[in-house]
Amino acid sequence: MFAVLGLALLDAGWLLATPALNALGIIALAVALIRWLLGAPARWLAHPRY
C-alpha cells in the first residue's frame, strides 16, 4: 500500500519536474548558444585566420 502510494507520488513528482527541467535545459542551451555566438567574434579577433 505504502509502496504504491510512494510510487504514485514519485511519478507525480516526475510529471511536475520534467517540464521544469526541460525548460531549464532549453534556457541553458539558449544562453550557451548566445554566449558562444557573442564569444566567436572575440575569439576570431584574438586569433585571426589569414
mmCIF file with all atom_site columns, C-alpha atoms in Angstrom, residues 32-49:
data_model
loop_
_atom_site.group_PDB
_atom_site.id
_atom_site.type_symbol
_atom_site.label_atom_id
_atom_site.label_alt_id
_atom_site.label_comp_id
_atom_site.label_asym_id
_atom_site.label_entity_id
_atom_site.label_seq_id
_atom_site.pdbx_PDB_ins_code
_atom_site.Cartn_x
_atom_site.Cartn_y
_atom_site.Cartn_z
_atom_site.occupancy
_atom_site.B_iso_or_equiv
_atom_site.pdbx_formal_charge
_atom_site.auth_seq_id
_atom_site.auth_comp_id
_atom_site.auth_asym_id
_atom_site.auth_atom_id
_atom_site.pdbx_PDB_model_num
ATOM 1  C CA . ALA A 1 32 ? 25.211 28.822 -24.026 1.00 0.00 ? 32 ALA A CA 1
ATOM 2  C CA . LEU A 1 33 ? 24.469 29.403 -27.726 1.00 0.00 ? 33 LEU A CA 1
ATOM 3  C CA . ILE A 1 34 ? 24.187 33.179 -27.253 1.00 0.00 ? 34 ILE A CA 1
ATOM 4  C CA . ARG A 1 35 ? 27.420 33.256 -25.234 1.00 0.00 ? 35 ARG A CA 1
ATOM 5  C CA . TRP A 1 36 ? 29.163 31.193 -27.933 1.00 0.00 ? 36 TRP A CA 1
ATOM 6  C CA . LEU A 1 37 ? 27.860 33.488 -30.690 1.00 0.00 ? 37 LEU A CA 1
ATOM 7  C CA . LEU A 1 38 ? 28.982 36.576 -28.747 1.00 0.00 ? 38 LEU A CA 1
ATOM 8  C CA . GLY A 1 39 ? 32.340 34.964 -27.956 1.00 0.00 ? 39 GLY A CA 1
ATOM 9  C CA . ALA A 1 40 ? 33.048 33.800 -31.515 1.00 0.00 ? 40 ALA A CA 1
ATOM 10 C CA . PRO A 1 41 ? 33.974 37.267 -32.919 1.00 0.00 ? 41 PRO A CA 1
ATOM 11 C CA . ALA A 1 42 ? 36.203 37.917 -29.897 1.00 0.00 ? 42 ALA A CA 1
ATOM 12 C CA . ARG A 1 43 ? 37.952 34.576 -30.424 1.00 0.00 ? 43 ARG A CA 1
ATOM 13 C CA . TRP A 1 44 ? 38.309 35.317 -34.113 1.00 0.00 ? 44 TRP A CA 1
ATOM 14 C CA . LEU A 1 45 ? 39.800 38.757 -33.391 1.00 0.00 ? 45 LEU A CA 1
ATOM 15 C CA . ALA A 1 46 ? 42.178 37.232 -30.839 1.00 0.00 ? 46 ALA A CA 1
ATOM 16 C CA . HIS A 1 47 ? 43.240 34.503 -33.291 1.00 0.00 ? 47 HIS A CA 1
ATOM 17 C CA . PRO A 1 48 ? 42.648 35.821 -36.811 1.00 0.00 ? 48 PRO A CA 1
ATOM 18 C CA . ARG A 1 49 ? 42.882 33.333 -39.677 1.00 0.00 ? 49 ARG A CA 1
#
